[in-house]
């Protein structure tokens, strides 16, 4: 099976040195890519900026911004049978990028942000017969928001986790399908979660 995995954060640059991002380490996505390759699948990994080596046996595409990731995903997506979308893609980017370095001035600084493209929604809209797994990191109304995302993005599975998962070696999470929990993990390694997810590919 041909599998696409997305991983890591994105960076949206304000100027030449400053950017908006998040604390995603990319470990979950890299674990999924490695597990899929170990299971004999043909794997493409599209990852934002992370401090991780390319997984063995995986075609790795490194990107920076949400727009970069969108283009890389849309290029690879037509040729795959399944996708595991773990990337923590930035929802907003600066409306304008300042040339050079933004100078400090007296008083407050106001930034105008605009929405980035919703990559997972585009994947869901073009899903066809592909299997699509998404992730949700929620703080408030977690289950309700995750299930709403499951429906809106046309997913087959959604993995609900918490902010403490970012950068951690282990994780607590629940996997939902058709409105119900199909698997619970408590104190599991990301490799264990990844192997279970890859086991759903068929």
mmCIF file with all atom_site columns, C-alpha atoms in Angstrom, residues 8-159:
data_model
loop_
_atom_site.group_PDB
_atom_site.id
_atom_site.type_symbol
_atom_site.label_atom_id
_atom_site.label_alt_id
_atom_site.label_comp_id
_atom_site.label_asym_id
_atom_site.label_entity_id
_atom_site.label_seq_id
_atom_site.pdbx_PDB_ins_code
_atom_site.Cartn_x
_atom_site.Cartn_y
_atom_site.Cartn_z
_atom_site.occupancy
_atom_site.B_iso_or_equiv
_atom_site.pdbx_formal_charge
_atom_site.auth_seq_id
_atom_site.auth_comp_id
_atom_site.auth_asym_id
_atom_site.auth_atom_id
_atom_site.pdbx_PDB_model_num
ATOM 1   C CA . UNK A 1 8   ? 5.769   18.210 12.665 1.00 0.00 ? 8   UNK A CA 1
ATOM 2   C CA . UNK A 1 9   ? 4.897   21.895 12.944 1.00 0.00 ? 9   UNK A CA 1
ATOM 3   C CA . UNK A 1 10  ? 4.952   24.604 10.320 1.00 0.00 ? 10  UNK A CA 1
ATOM 4   C CA . UNK A 1 11  ? 6.669   27.982 10.531 1.00 0.00 ? 11  UNK A CA 1
ATOM 5   C CA . UNK A 1 12  ? 5.051   31.188 9.344  1.00 0.00 ? 12  UNK A CA 1
ATOM 6   C CA . UNK A 1 13  ? 7.726   33.868 9.128  1.00 0.00 ? 13  UNK A CA 1
ATOM 7   C CA . UNK A 1 14  ? 7.057   37.429 10.285 1.00 0.00 ? 14  UNK A CA 1
ATOM 8   C CA . UNK A 1 15  ? 10.475  38.616 9.098  1.00 0.00 ? 15  UNK A CA 1
ATOM 9   C CA . UNK A 1 16  ? 13.823  37.028 8.257  1.00 0.00 ? 16  UNK A CA 1
ATOM 10  C CA . UNK A 1 17  ? 14.331  35.619 11.779 1.00 0.00 ? 17  UNK A CA 1
ATOM 11  C CA . UNK A 1 18  ? 10.994  35.528 13.639 1.00 0.00 ? 18  UNK A CA 1
ATOM 12  C CA . UNK A 1 19  ? 8.142   33.134 13.013 1.00 0.00 ? 19  UNK A CA 1
ATOM 13  C CA . UNK A 1 20  ? 4.874   31.746 14.382 1.00 0.00 ? 20  UNK A CA 1
ATOM 14  C CA . UNK A 1 21  ? 4.946   28.022 15.158 1.00 0.00 ? 21  UNK A CA 1
ATOM 15  C CA . UNK A 1 22  ? 4.068   25.443 17.809 1.00 0.00 ? 22  UNK A CA 1
ATOM 16  C CA . UNK A 1 23  ? 5.775   22.863 20.009 1.00 0.00 ? 23  UNK A CA 1
ATOM 17  C CA . UNK A 1 24  ? 5.177   19.788 17.846 1.00 0.00 ? 24  UNK A CA 1
ATOM 18  C CA . UNK A 1 25  ? 8.263   17.548 17.801 1.00 0.00 ? 25  UNK A CA 1
ATOM 19  C CA . UNK A 1 26  ? 7.155   15.466 14.809 1.00 0.00 ? 26  UNK A CA 1
ATOM 20  C CA . UNK A 1 27  ? 7.771   12.231 16.717 1.00 0.00 ? 27  UNK A CA 1
ATOM 21  C CA . UNK A 1 28  ? 4.274   10.839 16.195 1.00 0.00 ? 28  UNK A CA 1
ATOM 22  C CA . UNK A 1 29  ? 4.408   11.300 12.440 1.00 0.00 ? 29  UNK A CA 1
ATOM 23  C CA . UNK A 1 30  ? 7.925   9.927  12.170 1.00 0.00 ? 30  UNK A CA 1
ATOM 24  C CA . UNK A 1 31  ? 6.856   6.908  14.247 1.00 0.00 ? 31  UNK A CA 1
ATOM 25  C CA . UNK A 1 32  ? 3.907   6.320  11.888 1.00 0.00 ? 32  UNK A CA 1
ATOM 26  C CA . UNK A 1 33  ? 6.139   6.605  8.824  1.00 0.00 ? 33  UNK A CA 1
ATOM 27  C CA . UNK A 1 34  ? 8.692   4.186  10.284 1.00 0.00 ? 34  UNK A CA 1
ATOM 28  C CA . UNK A 1 35  ? 5.984   1.707  11.328 1.00 0.00 ? 35  UNK A CA 1
ATOM 29  C CA . UNK A 1 36  ? 4.369   1.828  7.886  1.00 0.00 ? 36  UNK A CA 1
ATOM 30  C CA . UNK A 1 37  ? 7.720   1.245  6.173  1.00 0.00 ? 37  UNK A CA 1
ATOM 31  C CA . UNK A 1 38  ? 8.491   -1.641 8.543  1.00 0.00 ? 38  UNK A CA 1
ATOM 32  C CA . UNK A 1 39  ? 5.123   -3.178 7.606  1.00 0.00 ? 39  UNK A CA 1
ATOM 33  C CA . UNK A 1 40  ? 6.145   -3.152 3.950  1.00 0.00 ? 40  UNK A CA 1
ATOM 34  C CA . UNK A 1 41  ? 4.246   -0.095 2.754  1.00 0.00 ? 41  UNK A CA 1
ATOM 35  C CA . UNK A 1 42  ? 5.588   2.460  0.263  1.00 0.00 ? 42  UNK A CA 1
ATOM 36  C CA . UNK A 1 43  ? 5.789   5.590  2.430  1.00 0.00 ? 43  UNK A CA 1
ATOM 37  C CA . UNK A 1 44  ? 6.075   9.305  1.708  1.00 0.00 ? 44  UNK A CA 1
ATOM 38  C CA . UNK A 1 45  ? 6.615   11.550 4.738  1.00 0.00 ? 45  UNK A CA 1
ATOM 39  C CA . UNK A 1 46  ? 5.964   15.293 4.450  1.00 0.00 ? 46  UNK A CA 1
ATOM 40  C CA . UNK A 1 47  ? 7.368   17.026 7.512  1.00 0.00 ? 47  UNK A CA 1
ATOM 41  C CA . UNK A 1 48  ? 7.726   20.524 8.832  1.00 0.00 ? 48  UNK A CA 1
ATOM 42  C CA . UNK A 1 49  ? 10.923  21.688 10.602 1.00 0.00 ? 49  UNK A CA 1
ATOM 43  C CA . UNK A 1 50  ? 11.957  19.059 13.174 1.00 0.00 ? 50  UNK A CA 1
ATOM 44  C CA . UNK A 1 51  ? 15.204  17.814 14.703 1.00 0.00 ? 51  UNK A CA 1
ATOM 45  C CA . UNK A 1 52  ? 14.733  14.192 13.631 1.00 0.00 ? 52  UNK A CA 1
ATOM 46  C CA . UNK A 1 53  ? 16.641  12.107 11.059 1.00 0.00 ? 53  UNK A CA 1
ATOM 47  C CA . UNK A 1 54  ? 14.837  10.740 8.010  1.00 0.00 ? 54  UNK A CA 1
ATOM 48  C CA . UNK A 1 55  ? 13.281  7.334  8.805  1.00 0.00 ? 55  UNK A CA 1
ATOM 49  C CA . UNK A 1 56  ? 14.858  4.388  6.995  1.00 0.00 ? 56  UNK A CA 1
ATOM 50  C CA . UNK A 1 57  ? 13.034  3.252  3.883  1.00 0.00 ? 57  UNK A CA 1
ATOM 51  C CA . UNK A 1 58  ? 10.856  6.364  3.735  1.00 0.00 ? 58  UNK A CA 1
ATOM 52  C CA . UNK A 1 59  ? 10.682  9.040  1.043  1.00 0.00 ? 59  UNK A CA 1
ATOM 53  C CA . UNK A 1 60  ? 10.983  12.230 3.122  1.00 0.00 ? 60  UNK A CA 1
ATOM 54  C CA . UNK A 1 61  ? 9.967   15.692 1.931  1.00 0.00 ? 61  UNK A CA 1
ATOM 55  C CA . UNK A 1 62  ? 10.954  18.559 4.244  1.00 0.00 ? 62  UNK A CA 1
ATOM 56  C CA . UNK A 1 63  ? 8.929   21.776 4.156  1.00 0.00 ? 63  UNK A CA 1
ATOM 57  C CA . UNK A 1 64  ? 8.665   24.946 6.237  1.00 0.00 ? 64  UNK A CA 1
ATOM 58  C CA . UNK A 1 65  ? 5.357   26.796 5.916  1.00 0.00 ? 65  UNK A CA 1
ATOM 59  C CA . UNK A 1 66  ? 1.743   25.661 5.815  1.00 0.00 ? 66  UNK A CA 1
ATOM 60  C CA . UNK A 1 67  ? 1.623   26.614 2.142  1.00 0.00 ? 67  UNK A CA 1
ATOM 61  C CA . UNK A 1 68  ? 4.752   24.524 1.491  1.00 0.00 ? 68  UNK A CA 1
ATOM 62  C CA . UNK A 1 69  ? 3.099   21.573 3.216  1.00 0.00 ? 69  UNK A CA 1
ATOM 63  C CA . UNK A 1 70  ? -0.145  22.068 1.314  1.00 0.00 ? 70  UNK A CA 1
ATOM 64  C CA . UNK A 1 71  ? 1.668   21.929 -2.017 1.00 0.00 ? 71  UNK A CA 1
ATOM 65  C CA . UNK A 1 72  ? 3.755   18.883 -1.061 1.00 0.00 ? 72  UNK A CA 1
ATOM 66  C CA . UNK A 1 73  ? 0.711   17.006 0.255  1.00 0.00 ? 73  UNK A CA 1
ATOM 67  C CA . UNK A 1 74  ? -1.450  17.812 -2.759 1.00 0.00 ? 74  UNK A CA 1
ATOM 68  C CA . UNK A 1 75  ? 1.364   16.640 -5.040 1.00 0.00 ? 75  UNK A CA 1
ATOM 69  C CA . UNK A 1 76  ? 1.735   13.292 -3.253 1.00 0.00 ? 76  UNK A CA 1
ATOM 70  C CA . UNK A 1 77  ? -1.905  12.628 -2.307 1.00 0.00 ? 77  UNK A CA 1
ATOM 71  C CA . UNK A 1 78  ? -3.258  11.509 -5.706 1.00 0.00 ? 78  UNK A CA 1
ATOM 72  C CA . UNK A 1 79  ? -0.766  8.639  -5.764 1.00 0.00 ? 79  UNK A CA 1
ATOM 73  C CA . UNK A 1 80  ? -1.465  7.097  -2.348 1.00 0.00 ? 80  UNK A CA 1
ATOM 74  C CA . UNK A 1 81  ? -3.975  4.640  -0.907 1.00 0.00 ? 81  UNK A CA 1
ATOM 75  C CA . UNK A 1 82  ? -3.972  5.946  2.667  1.00 0.00 ? 82  UNK A CA 1
ATOM 76  C CA . UNK A 1 83  ? -2.858  8.984  4.642  1.00 0.00 ? 83  UNK A CA 1
ATOM 77  C CA . UNK A 1 84  ? -2.010  9.586  8.300  1.00 0.00 ? 84  UNK A CA 1
ATOM 78  C CA . UNK A 1 85  ? -2.151  13.304 9.063  1.00 0.00 ? 85  UNK A CA 1
ATOM 79  C CA . UNK A 1 86  ? -0.291  14.012 12.304 1.00 0.00 ? 86  UNK A CA 1
ATOM 80  C CA . UNK A 1 87  ? 1.133   17.426 11.345 1.00 0.00 ? 87  UNK A CA 1
ATOM 81  C CA . UNK A 1 88  ? 0.314   20.400 13.583 1.00 0.00 ? 88  UNK A CA 1
ATOM 82  C CA . UNK A 1 89  ? -0.193  22.866 10.750 1.00 0.00 ? 89  UNK A CA 1
ATOM 83  C CA . UNK A 1 90  ? -0.421  26.538 11.670 1.00 0.00 ? 90  UNK A CA 1
ATOM 84  C CA . UNK A 1 91  ? -3.925  27.955 11.273 1.00 0.00 ? 91  UNK A CA 1
ATOM 85  C CA . UNK A 1 92  ? -2.717  31.506 10.653 1.00 0.00 ? 92  UNK A CA 1
ATOM 86  C CA . UNK A 1 93  ? 0.184   33.313 9.013  1.00 0.00 ? 93  UNK A CA 1
ATOM 87  C CA . UNK A 1 94  ? 1.244   36.971 8.961  1.00 0.00 ? 94  UNK A CA 1
ATOM 88  C CA . UNK A 1 95  ? -0.555  38.863 6.200  1.00 0.00 ? 95  UNK A CA 1
ATOM 89  C CA . UNK A 1 96  ? 2.789   40.336 5.174  1.00 0.00 ? 96  UNK A CA 1
ATOM 90  C CA . UNK A 1 97  ? 6.377   39.213 5.707  1.00 0.00 ? 97  UNK A CA 1
ATOM 91  C CA . UNK A 1 98  ? 8.739   42.047 6.569  1.00 0.00 ? 98  UNK A CA 1
ATOM 92  C CA . UNK A 1 99  ? 11.950  42.195 4.547  1.00 0.00 ? 99  UNK A CA 1
ATOM 93  C CA . UNK A 1 100 ? 14.990  41.864 6.804  1.00 0.00 ? 100 UNK A CA 1
ATOM 94  C CA . UNK A 1 101 ? 14.427  42.135 10.560 1.00 0.00 ? 101 UNK A CA 1
ATOM 95  C CA . UNK A 1 102 ? 11.508  43.997 12.101 1.00 0.00 ? 102 UNK A CA 1
ATOM 96  C CA . UNK A 1 103 ? 12.901  46.835 14.221 1.00 0.00 ? 103 UNK A CA 1
ATOM 97  C CA . UNK A 1 104 ? 11.781  47.449 17.796 1.00 0.00 ? 104 UNK A CA 1
ATOM 98  C CA . UNK A 1 105 ? 9.714   50.608 18.247 1.00 0.00 ? 105 UNK A CA 1
ATOM 99  C CA . UNK A 1 106 ? 8.036   52.376 21.141 1.00 0.00 ? 106 UNK A CA 1
ATOM 100 C CA . UNK A 1 107 ? 4.519   51.209 21.903 1.00 0.00 ? 107 UNK A CA 1
ATOM 101 C CA . UNK A 1 108 ? 2.619   48.053 20.978 1.00 0.00 ? 108 UNK A CA 1
ATOM 102 C CA . UNK A 1 109 ? 2.984   46.085 17.776 1.00 0.00 ? 109 UNK A CA 1
ATOM 103 C CA . UNK A 1 110 ? -0.122  44.859 15.985 1.00 0.00 ? 110 UNK A CA 1
ATOM 104 C CA . UNK A 1 111 ? 0.115   41.882 13.654 1.00 0.00 ? 111 UNK A CA 1
ATOM 105 C CA . UNK A 1 112 ? -2.473  41.116 11.007 1.00 0.00 ? 112 UNK A CA 1
ATOM 106 C CA . UNK A 1 113 ? -2.906  37.374 10.567 1.00 0.00 ? 113 UNK A CA 1
ATOM 107 C CA . UNK A 1 114 ? -4.738  35.547 7.802  1.00 0.00 ? 114 UNK A CA 1
ATOM 108 C CA . UNK A 1 115 ? -5.926  31.949 7.615  1.00 0.00 ? 115 UNK A CA 1
ATOM 109 C CA . UNK A 1 116 ? -3.779  29.270 6.050  1.00 0.00 ? 116 UNK A CA 1
ATOM 110 C CA . UNK A 1 117 ? -5.301  26.604 3.819  1.00 0.00 ? 117 UNK A CA 1
ATOM 111 C CA . UNK A 1 118 ? -6.940  23.699 5.638  1.00 0.00 ? 118 UNK A CA 1
ATOM 112 C CA . UNK A 1 119 ? -4.865  20.784 4.381  1.00 0.00 ? 119 UNK A CA 1
ATOM 113 C CA . UNK A 1 120 ? -6.791  18.015 6.130  1.00 0.00 ? 120 UNK A CA 1
ATOM 114 C CA . UNK A 1 121 ? -10.128 19.343 4.912  1.00 0.00 ? 121 UNK A CA 1
ATOM 115 C CA . UNK A 1 122 ? -8.801  19.316 1.354  1.00 0.00 ? 122 UNK A CA 1
ATOM 116 C CA . UNK A 1 123 ? -7.587  15.743 1.857  1.00 0.00 ? 123 UNK A CA 1
ATOM 117 C CA . UNK A 1 124 ? -11.020 14.736 3.131  1.00 0.00 ? 124 UNK A CA 1
ATOM 118 C CA . UNK A 1 125 ? -12.778 16.419 0.219  1.00 0.00 ? 125 UNK A CA 1
ATOM 119 C CA . UNK A 1 126 ? -10.595 14.536 -2.273 1.00 0.00 ? 126 UNK A CA 1
ATOM 120 C CA . UNK A 1 127 ? -10.481 11.286 -0.284 1.00 0.00 ? 127 UNK A CA 1
ATOM 121 C CA . UNK A 1 128 ? -12.260 8.945  -2.667 1.00 0.00 ? 128 UNK A CA 1
ATOM 122 C CA . UNK A 1 129 ? -11.521 5.370  -1.555 1.00 0.00 ? 129 UNK A CA 1
ATOM 123 C CA . UNK A 1 130 ? -8.442  6.313  0.462  1.00 0.00 ? 130 UNK A CA 1
ATOM 124 C CA . UNK A 1 131 ? -8.245  5.615  4.190  1.00 0.00 ? 131 UNK A CA 1
ATOM 125 C CA . UNK A 1 132 ? -7.665  8.872  6.082  1.00 0.00 ? 132 UNK A CA 1
ATOM 126 C CA . UNK A 1 133 ? -6.514  9.167  9.701  1.00 0.00 ? 133 UNK A CA 1
ATOM 127 C CA . UNK A 1 134 ? -6.443  12.539 11.449 1.00 0.00 ? 134 UNK A CA 1
ATOM 128 C CA . UNK A 1 135 ? -5.319  13.841 14.822 1.00 0.00 ? 135 UNK A CA 1
ATOM 129 C CA . UNK A 1 136 ? -6.996  16.341 17.146 1.00 0.00 ? 136 UNK A CA 1
ATOM 130 C CA . UNK A 1 137 ? -5.328  18.206 19.987 1.00 0.00 ? 137 UNK A CA 1
ATOM 131 C CA . UNK A 1 138 ? -8.074  19.698 22.128 1.00 0.00 ? 138 UNK A CA 1
ATOM 132 C CA . UNK A 1 139 ? -8.248  21.419 25.516 1.00 0.00 ? 139 UNK A CA 1
ATOM 133 C CA . UNK A 1 140 ? -11.918 22.335 25.968 1.00 0.00 ? 140 UNK A CA 1
ATOM 134 C CA . UNK A 1 141 ? -14.908 20.235 24.859 1.00 0.00 ? 141 UNK A CA 1
ATOM 135 C CA . UNK A 1 142 ? -12.332 17.773 23.566 1.00 0.00 ? 142 UNK A CA 1
ATOM 136 C CA . UNK A 1 143 ? -14.563 14.899 22.492 1.00 0.00 ? 143 UNK A CA 1
ATOM 137 C CA . UNK A 1 144 ? -17.219 17.136 20.932 1.00 0.00 ? 144 UNK A CA 1
ATOM 138 C CA . UNK A 1 145 ? -14.619 19.084 18.959 1.00 0.00 ? 145 UNK A CA 1
ATOM 139 C CA . UNK A 1 146 ? -12.759 15.958 17.863 1.00 0.00 ? 146 UNK A CA 1
ATOM 140 C CA . UNK A 1 147 ? -15.935 14.303 16.597 1.00 0.00 ? 147 UNK A CA 1
ATOM 141 C CA . UNK A 1 148 ? -16.927 17.479 14.789 1.00 0.00 ? 148 UNK A CA 1
ATOM 142 C CA . UNK A 1 149 ? -13.521 17.463 13.101 1.00 0.00 ? 149 UNK A CA 1
ATOM 143 C CA . UNK A 1 150 ? -13.967 13.770 12.247 1.00 0.00 ? 150 UNK A CA 1
ATOM 144 C CA . UNK A 1 151 ? -17.193 14.558 10.393 1.00 0.00 ? 151 UNK A CA 1
ATOM 145 C CA . UNK A 1 152 ? -16.104 17.831 8.798  1.00 0.00 ? 152 UNK A CA 1
ATOM 146 C CA . UNK A 1 153 ? -12.807 16.449 7.488  1.00 0.00 ? 153 UNK A CA 1
ATOM 147 C CA . UNK A 1 154 ? -14.356 13.174 6.246  1.00 0.00 ? 154 UNK A CA 1
ATOM 148 C CA . UNK A 1 155 ? -12.004 10.997 8.307  1.00 0.00 ? 155 UNK A CA 1
ATOM 149 C CA . UNK A 1 156 ? -11.986 7.247  8.902  1.00 0.00 ? 156 UNK A CA 1
ATOM 150 C CA . UNK A 1 157 ? -10.254 7.535  12.292 1.00 0.00 ? 157 UNK A CA 1
ATOM 151 C CA . UNK A 1 158 ? -9.381  10.447 14.547 1.00 0.00 ? 158 UNK A CA 1
ATOM 152 C CA . UNK A 1 159 ? -6.851  10.301 17.381 1.00 0.00 ? 159 UNK A CA 1
#
